[in-house]
Amino acid sequence: MLAIIGLIIGIIIGAVFNINIPDKFSPYMSVAIFACLDSVFGAIKASLAKQFRVDIFISGFFGNAVLAAALAYLGDKLGVPIYLAAVIVFGGRIFDNFATIRRVLIEKAKSHQ
Protein backbone atom coordinates (compact mmCIF):
# COMPACT_ATOMS: atom_id res chain seq x y z
CA MET A 1 0.00 0.00 0.00
CA LEU A 2 2.96 2.29 0.70
CA ALA A 3 4.10 1.89 -2.90
CA ILE A 4 0.72 2.90 -4.29
CA ILE A 5 0.57 5.96 -2.03
CA GLY A 6 4.08 6.98 -3.10
CA LEU A 7 3.18 6.49 -6.76
CA ILE A 8 0.04 8.64 -6.39
CA ILE A 9 1.98 11.39 -4.56
CA GLY A 10 4.63 11.35 -7.29
CA ILE A 11 2.03 11.63 -10.04
CA ILE A 12 0.34 14.54 -8.26
CA ILE A 13 3.64 16.37 -7.73
CA GLY A 14 4.56 15.83 -11.38
CA ALA A 15 1.17 17.08 -12.56
CA VAL A 16 1.04 20.15 -10.30
CA PHE A 17 4.56 21.51 -10.70
CA ASN A 18 5.88 22.59 -14.09
CA ILE A 19 9.24 20.84 -14.17
CA ASN A 20 11.31 21.21 -17.32
CA ILE A 21 14.08 18.72 -17.95
CA PRO A 22 16.72 19.60 -20.56
CA ASP A 23 16.76 17.35 -23.60
CA LYS A 24 20.26 16.09 -22.86
CA PHE A 25 19.01 14.55 -19.61
CA SER A 26 15.95 12.84 -21.11
CA PRO A 27 17.69 9.43 -21.55
CA TYR A 28 18.69 9.48 -17.89
CA MET A 29 15.23 10.47 -16.72
CA SER A 30 13.51 7.87 -18.89
CA VAL A 31 15.72 5.11 -17.51
CA ALA A 32 15.36 6.35 -13.93
CA ILE A 33 11.57 6.55 -14.24
CA PHE A 34 11.36 3.06 -15.70
CA ALA A 35 13.65 1.69 -12.97
CA CYS A 36 11.56 3.28 -10.24
CA LEU A 37 8.27 2.12 -11.80
CA ASP A 38 9.71 -1.39 -12.04
CA SER A 39 10.45 -1.30 -8.32
CA VAL A 40 6.97 0.04 -7.49
CA PHE A 41 5.17 -2.60 -9.55
CA GLY A 42 7.45 -5.27 -8.07
CA ALA A 43 6.53 -4.02 -4.60
CA ILE A 44 2.82 -4.15 -5.39
CA LYS A 45 3.22 -7.70 -6.70
CA ALA A 46 5.20 -8.74 -3.60
CA SER A 47 2.62 -7.09 -1.35
CA LEU A 48 -0.21 -9.04 -2.96
CA ALA A 49 1.81 -12.24 -2.50
CA LYS A 50 2.44 -11.21 1.14
CA GLN A 51 6.19 -11.27 0.51
CA PHE A 52 6.83 -7.51 0.62
CA ARG A 53 9.94 -6.40 2.50
CA VAL A 54 10.75 -2.71 2.92
CA ASP A 55 14.52 -3.22 2.84
CA ILE A 56 14.31 -5.09 -0.46
CA PHE A 57 12.02 -2.41 -1.91
CA ILE A 58 14.19 0.55 -0.84
CA SER A 59 17.43 -1.08 -1.97
CA GLY A 60 15.88 -2.11 -5.30
CA PHE A 61 14.27 1.31 -5.85
CA PHE A 62 17.47 3.28 -5.43
CA GLY A 63 19.83 0.55 -6.66
CA ASN A 64 17.96 0.08 -9.92
CA ALA A 65 17.75 3.83 -10.53
CA VAL A 66 21.46 4.39 -9.88
CA LEU A 67 22.53 1.39 -11.95
CA ALA A 68 20.29 2.38 -14.84
CA ALA A 69 21.53 5.98 -14.74
CA ALA A 70 25.14 4.74 -14.63
CA LEU A 71 24.53 2.52 -17.66
CA ALA A 72 22.93 5.44 -19.50
CA TYR A 73 25.93 7.64 -18.62
CA LEU A 74 28.37 4.96 -19.77
CA GLY A 75 26.45 4.52 -23.01
CA ASP A 76 26.42 8.28 -23.50
CA LYS A 77 30.19 8.44 -23.11
CA LEU A 78 30.72 5.47 -25.45
CA GLY A 79 28.27 6.82 -28.00
CA VAL A 80 26.10 3.71 -27.70
CA PRO A 81 22.46 4.11 -26.63
CA ILE A 82 22.66 1.58 -23.80
CA TYR A 83 19.74 3.28 -22.07
CA LEU A 84 17.41 1.74 -24.67
CA ALA A 85 18.32 -1.75 -23.42
CA ALA A 86 17.46 -0.71 -19.88
CA VAL A 87 14.16 0.83 -21.00
CA ILE A 88 13.23 -2.35 -22.87
CA VAL A 89 14.14 -4.61 -19.92
CA PHE A 90 12.36 -2.45 -17.35
CA GLY A 91 9.37 -2.05 -19.66
CA GLY A 92 9.08 -5.81 -20.05
CA ARG A 93 9.32 -6.33 -16.30
CA ILE A 94 6.70 -3.65 -15.65
CA PHE A 95 4.24 -5.33 -18.02
CA ASP A 96 5.03 -8.73 -16.50
CA ASN A 97 4.45 -7.47 -12.97
CA PHE A 98 1.29 -5.68 -14.05
CA ALA A 99 -0.05 -8.88 -15.61
CA THR A 100 0.61 -10.77 -12.39
CA ILE A 101 -1.02 -8.03 -10.30
CA ARG A 102 -4.06 -8.02 -12.59
CA ARG A 103 -4.43 -11.80 -12.35
CA VAL A 104 -4.14 -11.79 -8.54
CA LEU A 105 -6.71 -9.00 -8.21
CA ILE A 106 -9.14 -10.74 -10.55
CA GLU A 107 -8.76 -14.01 -8.64
CA LYS A 108 -9.34 -12.20 -5.34
CA ALA A 109 -12.43 -10.47 -6.75
CA LYS A 110 -13.83 -13.79 -7.98
CA SER A 111 -13.20 -15.48 -4.64
CA HIS A 112 -15.23 -12.79 -2.80
CA GLN A 113 -18.32 -13.31 -4.99
CSV table of N, CA and C in Angstrom, one decimal:
chain,number,residue,atom,x,y,z
A,1,MET,N,0.8,-1.2,0.0
A,1,MET,CA,0.0,0.0,0.0
A,1,MET,C,0.9,1.3,0.0
A,2,LEU,N,2.0,1.2,0.7
A,2,LEU,CA,3.0,2.3,0.7
A,2,LEU,C,3.4,2.6,-0.7
A,3,ALA,N,3.6,1.6,-1.5
A,3,ALA,CA,4.1,1.9,-2.9
A,3,ALA,C,3.0,2.6,-3.7
A,4,ILE,N,1.8,2.2,-3.5
A,4,ILE,CA,0.7,2.9,-4.3
A,4,ILE,C,0.6,4.4,-3.8
A,5,ILE,N,0.7,4.6,-2.5
A,5,ILE,CA,0.6,6.0,-2.0
A,5,ILE,C,1.7,6.8,-2.6
A,6,GLY,N,2.9,6.3,-2.6
A,6,GLY,CA,4.1,7.0,-3.1
A,6,GLY,C,3.9,7.3,-4.6
A,7,LEU,N,3.4,6.3,-5.3
A,7,LEU,CA,3.2,6.5,-6.8
A,7,LEU,C,2.2,7.6,-7.0
A,8,ILE,N,1.1,7.6,-6.2
A,8,ILE,CA,0.0,8.6,-6.4
A,8,ILE,C,0.6,10.0,-6.0
A,9,ILE,N,1.4,10.1,-4.9
A,9,ILE,CA,2.0,11.4,-4.6
A,9,ILE,C,2.9,11.9,-5.7
A,10,GLY,N,3.7,11.0,-6.2
A,10,GLY,CA,4.6,11.4,-7.3
A,10,GLY,C,3.9,11.9,-8.5
A,11,ILE,N,2.8,11.2,-8.9
A,11,ILE,CA,2.0,11.6,-10.0
A,11,ILE,C,1.4,13.0,-9.8
A,12,ILE,N,0.9,13.2,-8.6
A,12,ILE,CA,0.3,14.5,-8.3
A,12,ILE,C,1.4,15.6,-8.3
A,13,ILE,N,2.6,15.4,-7.7
A,13,ILE,CA,3.6,16.4,-7.7
A,13,ILE,C,4.1,16.7,-9.2
A,14,GLY,N,4.2,15.6,-10.0
A,14,GLY,CA,4.6,15.8,-11.4
A,14,GLY,C,3.5,16.6,-12.2
A,15,ALA,N,2.2,16.4,-11.8
A,15,ALA,CA,1.2,17.1,-12.6
A,15,ALA,C,1.0,18.5,-12.1
A,16,VAL,N,1.3,18.8,-10.8
A,16,VAL,CA,1.0,20.2,-10.3
A,16,VAL,C,2.2,21.1,-10.6
A,17,PHE,N,3.4,20.6,-10.5
A,17,PHE,CA,4.6,21.5,-10.7
A,17,PHE,C,5.0,21.4,-12.1
A,18,ASN,N,5.4,22.5,-12.7
A,18,ASN,CA,5.9,22.6,-14.1
A,18,ASN,C,7.4,22.4,-14.1
A,19,ILE,N,7.8,21.2,-14.2
A,19,ILE,CA,9.2,20.8,-14.2
A,19,ILE,C,9.7,20.6,-15.6
A,20,ASN,N,10.7,21.4,-16.0
A,20,ASN,CA,11.3,21.2,-17.3
A,20,ASN,C,12.7,20.5,-17.2
A,21,ILE,N,12.8,19.5,-18.0
A,21,ILE,CA,14.1,18.7,-18.0
A,21,ILE,C,14.8,18.9,-19.3
A,22,PRO,N,16.0,19.4,-19.3
A,22,PRO,CA,16.7,19.6,-20.6
A,22,PRO,C,16.8,18.3,-21.4
A,23,ASP,N,16.8,18.5,-22.7
A,23,ASP,CA,16.8,17.4,-23.6
A,23,ASP,C,17.9,16.4,-23.4
A,24,LYS,N,19.1,16.9,-23.0
A,24,LYS,CA,20.3,16.1,-22.9
A,24,LYS,C,20.1,15.1,-21.7
A,25,PHE,N,19.2,15.4,-20.8
A,25,PHE,CA,19.0,14.5,-19.6
A,25,PHE,C,17.8,13.6,-19.8
A,26,SER,N,17.1,13.7,-20.9
A,26,SER,CA,16.0,12.8,-21.1
A,26,SER,C,16.3,11.3,-21.1
A,27,PRO,N,17.4,10.9,-21.7
A,27,PRO,CA,17.7,9.4,-21.6
A,27,PRO,C,17.9,9.0,-20.1
A,28,TYR,N,18.5,9.8,-19.3
A,28,TYR,CA,18.7,9.5,-17.9
A,28,TYR,C,17.4,9.4,-17.1
A,29,MET,N,16.5,10.4,-17.4
A,29,MET,CA,15.2,10.5,-16.7
A,29,MET,C,14.3,9.3,-17.2
A,30,SER,N,14.4,9.0,-18.4
A,30,SER,CA,13.5,7.9,-18.9
A,30,SER,C,13.9,6.6,-18.2
A,31,VAL,N,15.2,6.3,-18.1
A,31,VAL,CA,15.7,5.1,-17.5
A,31,VAL,C,15.4,5.1,-16.0
A,32,ALA,N,15.6,6.3,-15.4
A,32,ALA,CA,15.4,6.3,-13.9
A,32,ALA,C,13.9,6.1,-13.6
A,33,ILE,N,13.0,6.7,-14.4
A,33,ILE,CA,11.6,6.6,-14.2
A,33,ILE,C,11.2,5.1,-14.4
A,34,PHE,N,11.7,4.5,-15.5
A,34,PHE,CA,11.4,3.1,-15.7
A,34,PHE,C,11.9,2.2,-14.6
A,35,ALA,N,13.1,2.5,-14.1
A,35,ALA,CA,13.7,1.7,-13.0
A,35,ALA,C,12.8,1.8,-11.7
A,36,CYS,N,12.4,3.1,-11.4
A,36,CYS,CA,11.6,3.3,-10.2
A,36,CYS,C,10.2,2.6,-10.4
A,37,LEU,N,9.6,2.8,-11.6
A,37,LEU,CA,8.3,2.1,-11.8
A,37,LEU,C,8.4,0.6,-11.7
A,38,ASP,N,9.5,0.1,-12.2
A,38,ASP,CA,9.7,-1.4,-12.0
A,38,ASP,C,9.7,-1.8,-10.6
A,39,SER,N,10.4,-1.0,-9.8
A,39,SER,CA,10.4,-1.3,-8.3
A,39,SER,C,9.1,-1.2,-7.7
A,40,VAL,N,8.3,-0.2,-8.1
A,40,VAL,CA,7.0,0.0,-7.5
A,40,VAL,C,6.0,-1.1,-7.9
A,41,PHE,N,6.0,-1.5,-9.1
A,41,PHE,CA,5.2,-2.6,-9.5
A,41,PHE,C,5.6,-3.9,-8.9
A,42,GLY,N,6.9,-4.1,-8.8
A,42,GLY,CA,7.4,-5.3,-8.1
A,42,GLY,C,7.0,-5.3,-6.6
A,43,ALA,N,7.0,-4.1,-6.0
A,43,ALA,CA,6.5,-4.0,-4.6
A,43,ALA,C,5.1,-4.3,-4.5
A,44,ILE,N,4.3,-3.9,-5.4
A,44,ILE,CA,2.8,-4.2,-5.4
A,44,ILE,C,2.6,-5.7,-5.6
A,45,LYS,N,3.3,-6.3,-6.5
A,45,LYS,CA,3.2,-7.7,-6.7
A,45,LYS,C,3.6,-8.5,-5.4
A,46,ALA,N,4.7,-8.1,-4.8
A,46,ALA,CA,5.2,-8.7,-3.6
A,46,ALA,C,4.2,-8.5,-2.5
A,47,SER,N,3.6,-7.4,-2.4
A,47,SER,CA,2.6,-7.1,-1.4
A,47,SER,C,1.4,-8.0,-1.5
A,48,LEU,N,1.0,-8.2,-2.7
A,48,LEU,CA,-0.2,-9.0,-3.0
A,48,LEU,C,0.1,-10.5,-2.6
A,49,ALA,N,1.4,-10.9,-2.8
A,49,ALA,CA,1.8,-12.2,-2.5
A,49,ALA,C,2.2,-12.4,-1.0
A,50,LYS,N,2.1,-11.3,-0.3
A,50,LYS,CA,2.4,-11.2,1.1
A,50,LYS,C,3.9,-11.6,1.4
A,51,GLN,N,4.8,-11.1,0.4
A,51,GLN,CA,6.2,-11.3,0.5
A,51,GLN,C,6.9,-9.9,0.5
A,52,PHE,N,6.2,-8.8,0.7
A,52,PHE,CA,6.8,-7.5,0.6
A,52,PHE,C,7.8,-7.3,1.8
A,53,ARG,N,9.0,-6.8,1.5
A,53,ARG,CA,9.9,-6.4,2.5
A,53,ARG,C,10.4,-5.0,2.2
A,54,VAL,N,10.4,-4.1,3.1
A,54,VAL,CA,10.7,-2.7,2.9
A,54,VAL,C,12.2,-2.6,2.5
A,55,ASP,N,13.1,-3.3,3.2
A,55,ASP,CA,14.5,-3.2,2.8
A,55,ASP,C,14.8,-3.6,1.4
A,56,ILE,N,14.1,-4.7,0.9
A,56,ILE,CA,14.3,-5.1,-0.5
A,56,ILE,C,13.8,-4.0,-1.4
A,57,PHE,N,12.6,-3.4,-1.1
A,57,PHE,CA,12.0,-2.4,-1.9
A,57,PHE,C,12.9,-1.2,-2.0
A,58,ILE,N,13.4,-0.7,-0.9
A,58,ILE,CA,14.2,0.5,-0.8
A,58,ILE,C,15.5,0.3,-1.6
A,59,SER,N,16.2,-0.8,-1.3
A,59,SER,CA,17.4,-1.1,-2.0
A,59,SER,C,17.2,-1.3,-3.5
A,60,GLY,N,16.2,-1.9,-3.9
A,60,GLY,CA,15.9,-2.1,-5.3
A,60,GLY,C,15.5,-0.8,-6.0
A,61,PHE,N,14.7,0.0,-5.3
A,61,PHE,CA,14.3,1.3,-5.8
A,61,PHE,C,15.5,2.2,-6.2
A,62,PHE,N,16.3,2.4,-5.2
A,62,PHE,CA,17.5,3.3,-5.4
A,62,PHE,C,18.6,2.6,-6.2
A,63,GLY,N,18.8,1.3,-5.9
A,63,GLY,CA,19.8,0.5,-6.7
A,63,GLY,C,19.6,0.5,-8.1
A,64,ASN,N,18.3,0.2,-8.5
A,64,ASN,CA,18.0,0.1,-9.9
A,64,ASN,C,18.1,1.4,-10.6
A,65,ALA,N,17.7,2.5,-9.9
A,65,ALA,CA,17.7,3.8,-10.5
A,65,ALA,C,19.2,4.2,-10.7
A,66,VAL,N,20.0,4.0,-9.7
A,66,VAL,CA,21.5,4.4,-9.9
A,66,VAL,C,22.1,3.6,-11.0
A,67,LEU,N,21.9,2.2,-10.9
A,67,LEU,CA,22.5,1.4,-12.0
A,67,LEU,C,22.1,1.8,-13.4
A,68,ALA,N,20.8,2.0,-13.5
A,68,ALA,CA,20.3,2.4,-14.8
A,68,ALA,C,20.9,3.7,-15.3
A,69,ALA,N,21.0,4.7,-14.4
A,69,ALA,CA,21.5,6.0,-14.7
A,69,ALA,C,23.0,5.8,-15.1
A,70,ALA,N,23.7,5.0,-14.3
A,70,ALA,CA,25.1,4.7,-14.6
A,70,ALA,C,25.3,4.1,-16.0
A,71,LEU,N,24.5,3.1,-16.3
A,71,LEU,CA,24.5,2.5,-17.7
A,71,LEU,C,24.2,3.5,-18.8
A,72,ALA,N,23.3,4.4,-18.5
A,72,ALA,CA,22.9,5.4,-19.5
A,72,ALA,C,24.1,6.4,-19.7
A,73,TYR,N,24.8,6.7,-18.6
A,73,TYR,CA,25.9,7.6,-18.6
A,73,TYR,C,27.1,7.0,-19.4
A,74,LEU,N,27.3,5.7,-19.1
A,74,LEU,CA,28.4,5.0,-19.8
A,74,LEU,C,28.1,4.9,-21.3
A,75,GLY,N,26.8,4.6,-21.6
A,75,GLY,CA,26.4,4.5,-23.0
A,75,GLY,C,26.6,5.9,-23.7
A,76,ASP,N,26.3,6.9,-22.9
A,76,ASP,CA,26.4,8.3,-23.5
A,76,ASP,C,27.9,8.6,-23.8
A,77,LYS,N,28.8,8.2,-22.9
A,77,LYS,CA,30.2,8.4,-23.1
A,77,LYS,C,30.8,7.6,-24.2
A,78,LEU,N,30.2,6.4,-24.4
A,78,LEU,CA,30.7,5.5,-25.5
A,78,LEU,C,30.0,5.8,-26.8
A,79,GLY,N,29.0,6.5,-26.8
A,79,GLY,CA,28.3,6.8,-28.0
A,79,GLY,C,27.3,5.7,-28.4
A,80,VAL,N,27.0,4.8,-27.5
A,80,VAL,CA,26.1,3.7,-27.7
A,80,VAL,C,24.8,3.9,-26.8
A,81,PRO,N,23.7,3.9,-27.4
A,81,PRO,CA,22.5,4.1,-26.6
A,81,PRO,C,22.1,2.9,-25.7
A,82,ILE,N,22.9,2.7,-24.7
A,82,ILE,CA,22.7,1.6,-23.8
A,82,ILE,C,21.4,1.8,-23.0
A,83,TYR,N,21.0,3.0,-22.8
A,83,TYR,CA,19.7,3.3,-22.1
A,83,TYR,C,18.5,2.6,-22.7
A,84,LEU,N,18.6,2.4,-24.0
A,84,LEU,CA,17.4,1.7,-24.7
A,84,LEU,C,17.3,0.3,-24.2
A,85,ALA,N,18.4,-0.4,-23.9
A,85,ALA,CA,18.3,-1.7,-23.4
A,85,ALA,C,17.7,-1.8,-22.0
A,86,ALA,N,18.1,-0.8,-21.2
A,86,ALA,CA,17.5,-0.7,-19.9
A,86,ALA,C,16.0,-0.4,-20.0
A,87,VAL,N,15.6,0.5,-20.8
A,87,VAL,CA,14.2,0.8,-21.0
A,87,VAL,C,13.4,-0.4,-21.5
A,88,ILE,N,13.9,-1.2,-22.4
A,88,ILE,CA,13.2,-2.4,-22.9
A,88,ILE,C,13.1,-3.4,-21.7
A,89,VAL,N,14.2,-3.6,-21.0
A,89,VAL,CA,14.1,-4.6,-19.9
A,89,VAL,C,13.2,-4.2,-18.8
A,90,PHE,N,13.3,-2.9,-18.4
A,90,PHE,CA,12.4,-2.4,-17.3
A,90,PHE,C,10.9,-2.4,-17.9
A,91,GLY,N,10.7,-2.0,-19.1
A,91,GLY,CA,9.4,-2.1,-19.7
A,91,GLY,C,8.8,-3.4,-19.7
A,92,GLY,N,9.6,-4.4,-20.1
A,92,GLY,CA,9.1,-5.8,-20.0
A,92,GLY,C,8.7,-6.3,-18.7
A,93,ARG,N,9.6,-5.9,-17.7
A,93,ARG,CA,9.3,-6.3,-16.3
A,93,ARG,C,8.1,-5.6,-15.7
A,94,ILE,N,7.9,-4.4,-16.1
A,94,ILE,CA,6.7,-3.7,-15.6
A,94,ILE,C,5.4,-4.3,-16.2
A,95,PHE,N,5.4,-4.7,-17.5
A,95,PHE,CA,4.2,-5.3,-18.0
A,95,PHE,C,4.0,-6.7,-17.4
A,96,ASP,N,5.1,-7.4,-17.1
A,96,ASP,CA,5.0,-8.7,-16.5
A,96,ASP,C,4.5,-8.6,-15.1
A,97,ASN,N,5.0,-7.7,-14.3
A,97,ASN,CA,4.5,-7.5,-13.0
A,97,ASN,C,3.0,-7.0,-13.0
A,98,PHE,N,2.7,-6.1,-13.9
A,98,PHE,CA,1.3,-5.7,-14.0
A,98,PHE,C,0.3,-6.8,-14.4
A,99,ALA,N,0.8,-7.7,-15.3
A,99,ALA,CA,0.0,-8.9,-15.6
A,99,ALA,C,-0.3,-9.8,-14.4
A,100,THR,N,0.8,-10.0,-13.6
A,100,THR,CA,0.6,-10.8,-12.4
A,100,THR,C,-0.3,-10.1,-11.4
A,101,ILE,N,-0.1,-8.8,-11.2
A,101,ILE,CA,-1.0,-8.0,-10.3
A,101,ILE,C,-2.5,-8.1,-10.8
A,102,ARG,N,-2.7,-8.0,-12.0
A,102,ARG,CA,-4.1,-8.0,-12.6
A,102,ARG,C,-4.7,-9.4,-12.3
A,103,ARG,N,-3.9,-10.5,-12.6
A,103,ARG,CA,-4.4,-11.8,-12.3
A,103,ARG,C,-4.8,-12.0,-10.9
A,104,VAL,N,-3.9,-11.6,-10.0
A,104,VAL,CA,-4.1,-11.8,-8.5
A,104,VAL,C,-5.4,-11.0,-8.1
A,105,LEU,N,-5.5,-9.8,-8.6
A,105,LEU,CA,-6.7,-9.0,-8.2
A,105,LEU,C,-8.0,-9.6,-8.8
A,106,ILE,N,-7.9,-10.1,-10.0
A,106,ILE,CA,-9.1,-10.7,-10.6
A,106,ILE,C,-9.5,-12.0,-9.8
A,107,GLU,N,-8.5,-12.8,-9.4
A,107,GLU,CA,-8.8,-14.0,-8.6
A,107,GLU,C,-9.3,-13.7,-7.3
A,108,LYS,N,-8.8,-12.6,-6.6
A,108,LYS,CA,-9.3,-12.2,-5.3
A,108,LYS,C,-10.8,-11.7,-5.5
A,109,ALA,N,-11.1,-11.0,-6.5
A,109,ALA,CA,-12.4,-10.5,-6.7
A,109,ALA,C,-13.4,-11.6,-7.0
A,110,LYS,N,-13.0,-12.6,-7.7
A,110,LYS,CA,-13.8,-13.8,-8.0
A,110,LYS,C,-14.1,-14.6,-6.7
A,111,SER,N,-13.1,-14.7,-5.9
A,111,SER,CA,-13.2,-15.5,-4.6
A,111,SER,C,-14.1,-14.8,-3.6
A,112,HIS,N,-14.3,-13.5,-3.7
A,112,HIS,CA,-15.2,-12.8,-2.8
A,112,HIS,C,-16.7,-12.8,-3.3
A,113,GLN,N,-16.9,-13.3,-4.5
A,113,GLN,CA,-18.3,-13.3,-5.0
A,113,GLN,C,-19.1,-14.5,-4.5
